[in-house]
Amino acid sequence: MSSAVSPSSAATLSSRVNGKPIIAVVGLSNRPERASFDVAAYLQSAGYRIVAVNPMYAGQTILGERCHASLQEASTALAGQGLRVSIVDCFRKSADIPPVVEEAIAIGADCVWMQLDIVNEAAAARARAAGLKVVMDKCIKIEHAMGELHGVL
């Protein structure tokens, strides 16, 4: 029997902690000088639960969170706590976004957020067709104050 979390089973899990969406940071680095680390640290300081996803650091701890090899692995771990990912924040090259979108759809995420300079129209269309909100070429840290406008923060 699979322990995978499907979009239908994800609907019964909470996507929020302290009223704020849970954010998976795909491509999170353990190096403080990297944008992914800075943005994730900022989100934590603003009260968001971040989930680290990077196969290079799987099993390690980044910003106090266990790093997962994939969104599916992170989703399964969160499901054990009655939680699920709401926003998938992508720090990957534009060409690497389609499989991230497929995983985001598979785990029942609400939104795919592509950071500055990350644009993949085909992946965005796929995500929208599956019912996800999409933000492209925007930094979630910079846009934090505008979160309500986007309807995802």
PDB file of C-alpha atoms in Angstrom:
ATOM      1  CA  MET A   1       0.000   0.000   0.000  1.00  0.00           C
ATOM      2  CA  SER A   2       1.423   3.376  -1.035  1.00  0.00           C
ATOM      3  CA  SER A   3       1.969   6.141   1.492  1.00  0.00           C
ATOM      4  CA  ALA A   4       1.838   8.779  -1.243  1.00  0.00           C
ATOM      5  CA  VAL A   5      -0.387  11.768  -0.700  1.00  0.00           C
ATOM      6  CA  SER A   6      -2.812  12.352  -3.557  1.00  0.00           C
ATOM      7  CA  PRO A   7      -4.565  15.643  -4.296  1.00  0.00           C
ATOM      8  CA  SER A   8      -7.841  14.164  -3.052  1.00  0.00           C
ATOM      9  CA  SER A   9      -6.365  12.969   0.255  1.00  0.00           C
ATOM     10  CA  ALA A  10      -4.411  16.233   0.575  1.00  0.00           C
ATOM     11  CA  ALA A  11      -7.714  18.117   0.797  1.00  0.00           C
ATOM     12  CA  THR A  12      -8.254  16.739   4.310  1.00  0.00           C
ATOM     13  CA  LEU A  13      -4.832  17.937   5.496  1.00  0.00           C
ATOM     14  CA  SER A  14      -4.101  21.443   6.756  1.00  0.00           C
ATOM     15  CA  SER A  15      -2.070  23.651   4.404  1.00  0.00           C
ATOM     16  CA  ARG A  16      -1.535  26.266   7.100  1.00  0.00           C
ATOM     17  CA  VAL A  17       0.367  26.672  10.334  1.00  0.00           C
ATOM     18  CA  ASN A  18      -0.580  29.613  12.537  1.00  0.00           C
ATOM     19  CA  GLY A  19      -2.909  30.737   9.752  1.00  0.00           C
ATOM     20  CA  LYS A  20      -0.093  30.981   7.200  1.00  0.00           C
ATOM     21  CA  PRO A  21       0.478  28.731   4.181  1.00  0.00           C
ATOM     22  CA  ILE A  22       3.162  26.049   4.330  1.00  0.00           C
ATOM     23  CA  ILE A  23       5.844  26.791   1.731  1.00  0.00           C
ATOM     24  CA  ALA A  24       8.070  24.140   0.149  1.00  0.00           C
ATOM     25  CA  VAL A  25      11.300  25.742  -1.060  1.00  0.00           C
ATOM     26  CA  VAL A  26      12.489  23.638  -4.004  1.00  0.00           C
ATOM     27  CA  GLY A  27      16.198  24.104  -4.599  1.00  0.00           C
ATOM     28  CA  LEU A  28      16.909  25.377  -1.078  1.00  0.00           C
ATOM     29  CA  SER A  29      20.648  25.709  -0.499  1.00  0.00           C
ATOM     30  CA  ASN A  30      22.441  25.322   2.814  1.00  0.00           C
ATOM     31  CA  ARG A  31      24.703  28.261   1.880  1.00  0.00           C
ATOM     32  CA  PRO A  32      23.620  31.535   3.562  1.00  0.00           C
ATOM     33  CA  GLU A  33      24.861  33.624   0.625  1.00  0.00           C
ATOM     34  CA  ARG A  34      22.389  31.944  -1.763  1.00  0.00           C
ATOM     35  CA  ALA A  35      19.072  33.631  -2.539  1.00  0.00           C
ATOM     36  CA  SER A  36      17.099  30.482  -1.677  1.00  0.00           C
ATOM     37  CA  PHE A  37      18.560  30.422   1.834  1.00  0.00           C
ATOM     38  CA  ASP A  38      17.961  34.155   2.343  1.00  0.00           C
ATOM     39  CA  VAL A  39      14.362  33.977   1.143  1.00  0.00           C
ATOM     40  CA  ALA A  40      13.572  30.870   3.218  1.00  0.00           C
ATOM     41  CA  ALA A  41      15.103  32.463   6.334  1.00  0.00           C
ATOM     42  CA  TYR A  42      13.023  35.590   5.707  1.00  0.00           C
ATOM     43  CA  LEU A  43       9.846  33.533   5.348  1.00  0.00           C
ATOM     44  CA  GLN A  44      10.583  31.724   8.606  1.00  0.00           C
ATOM     45  CA  SER A  45      11.148  35.056  10.376  1.00  0.00           C
ATOM     46  CA  ALA A  46       7.743  36.178   9.064  1.00  0.00           C
ATOM     47  CA  GLY A  47       6.131  33.132  10.708  1.00  0.00           C
ATOM     48  CA  TYR A  48       5.843  30.777   7.727  1.00  0.00           C
ATOM     49  CA  ARG A  49       6.637  27.071   7.978  1.00  0.00           C
ATOM     50  CA  ILE A  50       9.120  26.255   5.252  1.00  0.00           C
ATOM     51  CA  VAL A  51       9.815  22.781   3.928  1.00  0.00           C
ATOM     52  CA  ALA A  52      13.279  22.189   2.467  1.00  0.00           C
ATOM     53  CA  VAL A  53      13.436  20.280  -0.842  1.00  0.00           C
ATOM     54  CA  ASN A  54      16.755  19.596  -2.540  1.00  0.00           C
ATOM     55  CA  PRO A  55      18.075  16.116  -3.408  1.00  0.00           C
ATOM     56  CA  MET A  56      21.682  17.320  -2.916  1.00  0.00           C
ATOM     57  CA  TYR A  57      20.994  17.945   0.782  1.00  0.00           C
ATOM     58  CA  ALA A  58      18.391  15.242   1.475  1.00  0.00           C
ATOM     59  CA  GLY A  59      18.523  14.120   5.096  1.00  0.00           C
ATOM     60  CA  GLN A  60      20.459  17.198   6.202  1.00  0.00           C
ATOM     61  CA  THR A  61      19.002  20.047   8.234  1.00  0.00           C
ATOM     62  CA  ILE A  62      18.682  23.506   6.696  1.00  0.00           C
ATOM     63  CA  LEU A  63      17.250  26.368   8.745  1.00  0.00           C
ATOM     64  CA  GLY A  64      16.143  23.843  11.348  1.00  0.00           C
ATOM     65  CA  GLU A  65      14.136  21.800   8.827  1.00  0.00           C
ATOM     66  CA  ARG A  66      14.954  18.320   7.533  1.00  0.00           C
ATOM     67  CA  CYS A  67      15.677  18.538   3.825  1.00  0.00           C
ATOM     68  CA  HIS A  68      13.754  16.205   1.521  1.00  0.00           C
ATOM     69  CA  ALA A  69      14.833  14.750  -1.824  1.00  0.00           C
ATOM     70  CA  SER A  70      11.506  15.522  -3.523  1.00  0.00           C
ATOM     71  CA  LEU A  71       8.164  17.222  -3.047  1.00  0.00           C
ATOM     72  CA  GLN A  72       6.532  13.800  -2.788  1.00  0.00           C
ATOM     73  CA  GLU A  73       8.863  12.818   0.068  1.00  0.00           C
ATOM     74  CA  ALA A  74       8.200  16.146   1.813  1.00  0.00           C
ATOM     75  CA  SER A  75       4.464  15.734   1.291  1.00  0.00           C
ATOM     76  CA  THR A  76       4.460  12.258   2.811  1.00  0.00           C
ATOM     77  CA  ALA A  77       6.421  13.515   5.841  1.00  0.00           C
ATOM     78  CA  LEU A  78       4.026  16.431   6.347  1.00  0.00           C
ATOM     79  CA  ALA A  79       0.962  14.198   5.951  1.00  0.00           C
ATOM     80  CA  GLY A  80       2.173  12.275   8.999  1.00  0.00           C
ATOM     81  CA  GLN A  81       1.744  15.548  10.913  1.00  0.00           C
ATOM     82  CA  GLY A  82      -1.676  16.250   9.396  1.00  0.00           C
ATOM     83  CA  LEU A  83      -0.176  18.949   7.156  1.00  0.00           C
ATOM     84  CA  ARG A  84       0.385  19.579   3.454  1.00  0.00           C
ATOM     85  CA  VAL A  85       2.293  21.990   1.232  1.00  0.00           C
ATOM     86  CA  SER A  86       0.324  24.990   0.011  1.00  0.00           C
ATOM     87  CA  ILE A  87       2.939  26.924  -2.001  1.00  0.00           C
ATOM     88  CA  VAL A  88       5.799  25.390  -4.004  1.00  0.00           C
ATOM     89  CA  ASP A  89       8.472  28.111  -4.222  1.00  0.00           C
ATOM     90  CA  CYS A  90      10.878  27.251  -7.063  1.00  0.00           C
ATOM     91  CA  PHE A  91      14.582  28.069  -7.108  1.00  0.00           C
ATOM     92  CA  ARG A  92      15.312  26.008 -10.228  1.00  0.00           C
ATOM     93  CA  LYS A  93      16.169  26.873 -13.821  1.00  0.00           C
ATOM     94  CA  SER A  94      13.186  27.573 -16.058  1.00  0.00           C
ATOM     95  CA  ALA A  95      13.860  24.378 -18.020  1.00  0.00           C
ATOM     96  CA  ASP A  96      13.666  22.339 -14.778  1.00  0.00           C
ATOM     97  CA  ILE A  97      10.191  23.595 -13.811  1.00  0.00           C
ATOM     98  CA  PRO A  98       7.918  21.074 -15.631  1.00  0.00           C
ATOM     99  CA  PRO A  99       8.707  18.118 -13.331  1.00  0.00           C
ATOM    100  CA  VAL A 100       8.356  20.387 -10.281  1.00  0.00           C
ATOM    101  CA  VAL A 101       4.901  21.408 -11.515  1.00  0.00           C
ATOM    102  CA  GLU A 102       3.938  17.752 -12.019  1.00  0.00           C
ATOM    103  CA  GLU A 103       4.995  16.986  -8.434  1.00  0.00           C
ATOM    104  CA  ALA A 104       3.135  20.061  -7.152  1.00  0.00           C
ATOM    105  CA  ILE A 105      -0.019  18.834  -8.893  1.00  0.00           C
ATOM    106  CA  ALA A 106       0.498  15.284  -7.584  1.00  0.00           C
ATOM    107  CA  ILE A 107       0.766  16.432  -3.957  1.00  0.00           C
ATOM    108  CA  GLY A 108      -2.245  18.747  -4.160  1.00  0.00           C
ATOM    109  CA  ALA A 109      -0.389  22.052  -3.733  1.00  0.00           C
ATOM    110  CA  ASP A 110      -2.365  25.263  -4.186  1.00  0.00           C
ATOM    111  CA  CYS A 111       0.267  27.393  -5.910  1.00  0.00           C
ATOM    112  CA  VAL A 112       3.525  27.212  -7.862  1.00  0.00           C
ATOM    113  CA  TRP A 113       5.705  30.282  -7.346  1.00  0.00           C
ATOM    114  CA  MET A 114       8.658  30.749  -9.704  1.00  0.00           C
ATOM    115  CA  GLN A 115      11.288  33.131  -8.381  1.00  0.00           C
ATOM    116  CA  LEU A 116      12.864  36.062 -10.242  1.00  0.00           C
ATOM    117  CA  ASP A 117      14.001  35.245 -13.799  1.00  0.00           C
ATOM    118  CA  ILE A 118      12.201  31.895 -13.758  1.00  0.00           C
ATOM    119  CA  VAL A 119       9.565  31.686 -16.501  1.00  0.00           C
ATOM    120  CA  ASN A 120       8.106  28.561 -18.065  1.00  0.00           C
ATOM    121  CA  GLU A 121       4.839  29.314 -19.844  1.00  0.00           C
ATOM    122  CA  ALA A 122       4.070  25.670 -20.699  1.00  0.00           C
ATOM    123  CA  ALA A 123       4.555  24.546 -17.089  1.00  0.00           C
ATOM    124  CA  ALA A 124       2.483  27.495 -15.873  1.00  0.00           C
ATOM    125  CA  ALA A 125      -0.347  26.552 -18.254  1.00  0.00           C
ATOM    126  CA  ARG A 126      -0.197  22.960 -17.025  1.00  0.00           C
ATOM    127  CA  ALA A 127      -0.373  24.110 -13.392  1.00  0.00           C
ATOM    128  CA  ARG A 128      -3.282  26.459 -14.089  1.00  0.00           C
ATOM    129  CA  ALA A 129      -5.148  23.727 -15.978  1.00  0.00           C
ATOM    130  CA  ALA A 130      -4.800  21.556 -12.866  1.00  0.00           C
ATOM    131  CA  GLY A 131      -6.272  24.344 -10.712  1.00  0.00           C
ATOM    132  CA  LEU A 132      -3.089  25.752  -9.184  1.00  0.00           C
ATOM    133  CA  LYS A 133      -2.359  29.444  -8.899  1.00  0.00           C
ATOM    134  CA  VAL A 134       0.859  30.473 -10.631  1.00  0.00           C
ATOM    135  CA  VAL A 135       3.276  33.322  -9.975  1.00  0.00           C
ATOM    136  CA  MET A 136       6.289  33.701 -12.289  1.00  0.00           C
ATOM    137  CA  ASP A 137       9.374  35.895 -12.289  1.00  0.00           C
ATOM    138  CA  LYS A 138       8.625  37.326  -8.839  1.00  0.00           C
ATOM    139  CA  CYS A 139      10.489  36.998  -5.559  1.00  0.00           C
ATOM    140  CA  ILE A 140       8.216  35.830  -2.763  1.00  0.00           C
ATOM    141  CA  LYS A 141      10.291  37.836  -0.276  1.00  0.00           C
ATOM    142  CA  ILE A 142       9.900  41.043  -2.287  1.00  0.00           C
ATOM    143  CA  GLU A 143       6.239  40.341  -2.962  1.00  0.00           C
ATOM    144  CA  HIS A 144       5.426  39.395   0.626  1.00  0.00           C
ATOM    145  CA  ALA A 145       3.724  42.713   1.290  1.00  0.00           C
ATOM    146  CA  MET A 146       1.667  42.178  -1.877  1.00  0.00           C
ATOM    147  CA  GLY A 147       0.651  38.621  -0.937  1.00  0.00           C
ATOM    148  CA  GLU A 148      -3.010  39.323  -0.549  1.00  0.00           C
ATOM    149  CA  LEU A 149      -3.081  40.786  -4.045  1.00  0.00           C
ATOM    150  CA  HIS A 150      -1.808  37.439  -5.391  1.00  0.00           C
ATOM    151  CA  GLY A 151      -4.280  35.554  -3.210  1.00  0.00           C
ATOM    152  CA  VAL A 152      -1.697  33.054  -1.969  1.00  0.00           C
ATOM    153  CA  LEU A 153       0.008  34.510   1.104  1.00  0.00           C
TER     154      LEU A 153
END
